[in-house]
Amino acid sequence: MLSLKPEEDRELRELLTKLAKDSKAKIIFFVDKAGQLISRSESPAFSSDDVTFASLTAGNVAASEALSKLLGESNLSHMFTETENEGIYMIVINGKYILVVIFDKRVSNLGIVRLKVKKYYAKILGIMERVERRIKEETMVSEAIDVDDIDLDSLFESGDS
Amino acid sequence: MPFVNFATKEINCKIVYYGPGLSGKTTNIKWIYDHIKPENKGEMITLATETERTLFFDFVPIEVSNVKGFKVRFHLYTTPGQIIYQASRKLILKGVDGIVFVADSQEERHDANLDTLDDMIENLRDYDIDVSNIPLVFQYNKRDLPNVLSVDVLRRDLNRWSRPDFEAIATKGIGVLETFKEITRQVLKTLKRNT
C-alpha cells in the first residue's frame, strides 16, 4: 500500500511547485499508474477536477504504453498532447508514476518543460524511492488510519438508501 | 493498491465493475452517480462509442468522510465488456482494490458470463492478484427479463468462491446500492486489516 507521511507530502508538493515555477507551467500533477492522484503543485489559479484528470491521464498513458508494446518497444517514456492553447506533457517515472505538466503555449514551450523536468527528475524519483523504502521497512504501519465510522448511507440523497 | 495521504487524511481505493458486454456495468455506476449527493461526487467520465457502448472505461469518483476527518475516495471504473477490448480491460484492472462482477442473467448470455470470468481471473493473475484474495461481489442483473437462469445456477457456475451476491434490475436501481455497499464494506475491511 502506497502512503505519504505529512513531511513527504510537503516535500513532494514543494518540489512540484518549484518545477511548475521554473518551467512556467500552469500546474503539475503527480499520479500513479493506477490513476490515483498522489500530489500536485500549488497552483491556485488552475481549476479542474484533479481526480478525474489523474484517472484520464493514467488511462491515456496505459493505452499508449500498450500501443508501444504492440510496436515492439518495451516501454513508453513520455508523451505529449496539444490543444489549441495548452500543451500537456507526460513522463513516466520509474515505470510506476506519471508526472503531468500542463502549460500555456504562449507562456512556455515543450523544450523548456522537458529541460526543467529533466533537471528535477532525479529529485522526484529520490523522494519516491525513500517513500517506498520506508513503506517496506515499516512493520508497524500507522494506526492513524481510521475508517471505522464511515457511513455510506450518508452518501445518498434521502429516500434512496 | 490503496493510496493513503496522512497529510490530507485521504485514502483512495479503486473498484472495478467487470462483466460481459451489455450486462449493465455502466447502468450500475450511472445509477450510483445519479443518486449520490452532489457534494460527495466528482465528474463522471464516459469513454464510449457513438452507440453508447463503453470503449475504454467509465469513471465515477465518490468521496465520503468520517467524524475523525478521514476522507475515503472510491474510484469506480467499468471495463468495456465486448470481447475485442480484452487489452483495455486488463489496463483498467491495474491497482484494483475490489471487483463487482456484473453477470447477465439471461440464459443465452451465460457463455459470455463464463468467458468473461475466465478473462478476469487471467488478467488478475497477470498482476499477481489471486481472485480468492481480493474483495469481490457478484451481481446477477436483468432479473426482470424472460428466460433468466435461476440464481442457484448462476451462483454455482460463477460464484465459485462463495462471495456475497445480489440479484439486480440495474435499470430500476434494484440491487445496485446493496452491491455497492457490500464491495465498499469489503474494501474498507481489507484496508483496515492491512494497516
Tab-separated table of C-alpha atoms in Angstrom, chain A:
chain	number	residue	atom	x	y	z
A	1	MET	CA	0.000	0.000	0.000
A	2	LEU	CA	1.395	3.380	-1.003
A	3	SER	CA	1.246	6.089	1.640
A	4	LEU	CA	2.666	9.562	2.160
A	5	LYS	CA	3.581	10.988	5.578
A	6	PRO	CA	2.914	14.713	6.123
A	7	GLU	CA	6.601	15.633	5.691
A	8	GLU	CA	6.871	13.591	2.476
A	9	ASP	CA	3.677	15.158	1.170
A	10	ARG	CA	5.084	18.634	1.876
A	11	GLU	CA	8.451	17.855	0.294
A	12	LEU	CA	6.869	16.475	-2.884
A	13	ARG	CA	4.409	19.354	-3.167
A	14	GLU	CA	7.174	21.926	-2.725
A	15	LEU	CA	9.301	20.267	-5.380
A	16	LEU	CA	6.408	20.138	-7.869
A	17	THR	CA	5.577	23.782	-7.143
A	18	LYS	CA	9.206	24.762	-7.769
A	19	LEU	CA	9.250	22.810	-11.025
A	20	ALA	CA	5.994	24.482	-12.103
A	21	LYS	CA	7.508	27.889	-11.425
A	22	ASP	CA	10.793	27.094	-13.196
A	23	SER	CA	9.086	25.669	-16.272
A	24	LYS	CA	6.372	28.379	-16.285
A	25	ALA	CA	3.745	25.627	-16.209
A	26	LYS	CA	0.145	26.185	-15.154
A	27	ILE	CA	0.106	23.109	-12.966
A	28	ILE	CA	1.904	19.833	-12.392
A	29	PHE	CA	0.231	16.602	-11.303
A	30	PHE	CA	1.954	13.547	-9.902
A	31	VAL	CA	-0.140	10.431	-10.476
A	32	ASP	CA	0.353	6.697	-10.050
A	33	LYS	CA	-0.232	4.354	-12.960
A	34	ALA	CA	-3.495	3.089	-11.474
A	35	GLY	CA	-4.890	6.619	-11.851
A	36	GLN	CA	-4.617	7.930	-8.301
A	37	LEU	CA	-3.520	11.495	-7.699
A	38	ILE	CA	-0.512	11.464	-5.366
A	39	SER	CA	0.387	15.153	-5.351
A	40	ARG	CA	0.165	18.399	-7.314
A	41	SER	CA	1.873	21.752	-7.439
A	42	GLU	CA	0.414	24.711	-5.572
A	43	SER	CA	-1.340	26.362	-8.475
A	44	PRO	CA	-4.328	28.238	-7.125
A	45	ALA	CA	-5.133	29.827	-10.469
A	46	PHE	CA	-5.713	26.460	-12.083
A	47	SER	CA	-9.094	24.905	-11.518
A	48	SER	CA	-10.086	21.499	-12.786
A	49	ASP	CA	-11.309	18.242	-11.407
A	50	ASP	CA	-7.907	16.893	-10.298
A	51	VAL	CA	-9.156	13.397	-9.507
A	52	THR	CA	-10.765	12.934	-12.904
A	53	PHE	CA	-7.734	14.409	-14.597
A	54	ALA	CA	-5.494	11.863	-12.850
A	55	SER	CA	-7.710	8.967	-13.882
A	56	LEU	CA	-7.786	10.011	-17.536
A	57	THR	CA	-4.027	10.617	-17.564
A	58	ALA	CA	-3.364	7.074	-16.359
A	59	GLY	CA	-5.785	5.683	-18.950
A	60	ASN	CA	-4.089	7.691	-21.668
A	61	VAL	CA	-0.590	6.564	-20.680
A	62	ALA	CA	-1.718	2.934	-20.253
A	63	ALA	CA	-3.237	2.892	-23.753
A	64	SER	CA	-0.126	4.488	-25.283
A	65	GLU	CA	2.126	2.042	-23.469
A	66	ALA	CA	0.100	-0.866	-24.806
A	67	LEU	CA	0.414	0.631	-28.306
A	68	SER	CA	4.169	0.985	-27.993
A	69	LYS	CA	4.408	-2.638	-26.851
A	70	LEU	CA	2.489	-3.692	-29.960
A	71	LEU	CA	5.161	-1.889	-31.969
A	72	GLY	CA	7.832	-3.904	-30.229
A	73	GLU	CA	9.027	-1.212	-27.832
A	74	SER	CA	9.372	-2.366	-24.254
A	75	ASN	CA	8.388	0.885	-22.575
A	76	LEU	CA	6.862	4.271	-23.139
A	77	SER	CA	8.930	7.027	-21.584
A	78	HIS	CA	6.958	10.176	-22.332
A	79	MET	CA	4.171	11.620	-24.435
A	80	PHE	CA	2.811	14.981	-25.496
A	81	THR	CA	-0.738	16.143	-26.185
A	82	GLU	CA	-1.608	19.535	-27.572
A	83	THR	CA	-4.773	21.601	-27.551
A	84	GLU	CA	-5.171	24.973	-29.219
A	85	ASN	CA	-3.719	26.895	-26.279
A	86	GLU	CA	-2.258	24.291	-23.985
A	87	GLY	CA	0.390	21.622	-24.002
A	88	ILE	CA	0.199	18.524	-21.799
A	89	TYR	CA	3.500	16.749	-21.290
A	90	MET	CA	3.502	13.374	-19.519
A	91	ILE	CA	6.563	11.470	-18.437
A	92	VAL	CA	6.684	8.051	-16.798
A	93	ILE	CA	8.876	7.971	-13.699
A	94	ASN	CA	10.483	4.695	-12.698
A	95	GLY	CA	7.794	2.739	-14.548
A	96	LYS	CA	5.309	3.419	-11.717
A	97	TYR	CA	4.398	7.085	-11.644
A	98	ILE	CA	3.374	9.728	-14.140
A	99	LEU	CA	4.372	13.379	-13.998
A	100	VAL	CA	1.954	15.601	-15.918
A	101	VAL	CA	2.894	19.162	-16.850
A	102	ILE	CA	0.204	21.455	-18.240
A	103	PHE	CA	1.418	24.693	-19.764
A	104	ASP	CA	0.085	27.631	-21.735
A	105	LYS	CA	1.810	27.579	-25.119
A	106	ARG	CA	2.029	31.368	-25.145
A	107	VAL	CA	3.948	31.339	-21.855
A	108	SER	CA	6.160	28.242	-22.084
A	109	ASN	CA	7.054	25.560	-24.589
A	110	LEU	CA	7.829	21.858	-24.773
A	111	GLY	CA	11.598	22.423	-24.923
A	112	ILE	CA	11.700	24.403	-21.672
A	113	VAL	CA	9.343	21.963	-19.959
A	114	ARG	CA	11.391	18.905	-20.933
A	115	LEU	CA	14.637	20.583	-19.889
A	116	LYS	CA	13.286	21.539	-16.469
A	117	VAL	CA	11.634	18.149	-15.909
A	118	LYS	CA	14.992	16.529	-16.689
A	119	LYS	CA	16.592	18.694	-14.005
A	120	TYR	CA	14.024	17.700	-11.351
A	121	TYR	CA	13.532	14.060	-12.373
A	122	ALA	CA	16.174	12.601	-10.030
A	123	LYS	CA	14.888	14.613	-7.048
A	124	ILE	CA	11.300	13.433	-7.540
A	125	LEU	CA	12.483	9.873	-8.015
A	126	GLY	CA	14.632	10.223	-4.865
A	127	ILE	CA	11.626	11.171	-2.737
A	128	MET	CA	9.536	8.300	-4.065
A	129	GLU	CA	12.338	5.768	-3.565
A	130	ARG	CA	12.656	6.958	0.021
A	131	VAL	CA	8.886	6.630	0.480
A	132	GLU	CA	8.948	3.102	-0.947
A	133	ARG	CA	11.851	2.113	1.331
A	134	ARG	CA	10.036	3.493	4.361
A	135	ILE	CA	6.866	1.540	3.475
A	136	LYS	CA	8.887	-1.658	3.047
A	137	GLU	CA	10.647	-1.258	6.384
A	138	GLU	CA	7.534	-0.368	8.321
A	139	THR	CA	6.456	-3.369	10.292
A	140	MET	CA	4.008	-1.430	12.389
A	141	VAL	CA	2.011	0.559	9.918
A	142	SER	CA	0.481	3.658	11.390
A	143	GLU	CA	-2.697	3.139	13.284
A	144	ALA	CA	-3.668	6.649	12.314
A	145	ILE	CA	-5.995	5.358	9.603
A	146	ASP	CA	-9.477	5.413	10.972
A	147	VAL	CA	-12.259	4.288	8.682
A	148	ASP	CA	-14.444	2.825	11.419
A	149	ASP	CA	-17.443	5.070	11.272
A	150	ILE	CA	-17.562	5.697	7.518
A	151	ASP	CA	-21.292	5.972	6.889
A	152	LEU	CA	-22.137	5.000	3.316
A	153	ASP	CA	-25.810	5.818	3.791
A	154	SER	CA	-24.908	9.473	4.200
A	155	LEU	CA	-23.678	9.489	0.592
A	156	PHE	CA	-27.093	9.213	-0.958
A	157	GLU	CA	-29.994	11.583	-1.250
A	158	SER	CA	-32.621	10.730	1.340
A	159	GLY	CA	-35.110	8.136	0.172
A	160	ASP	CA	-32.544	6.247	-1.917
A	161	SER	CA	-30.950	4.170	0.786
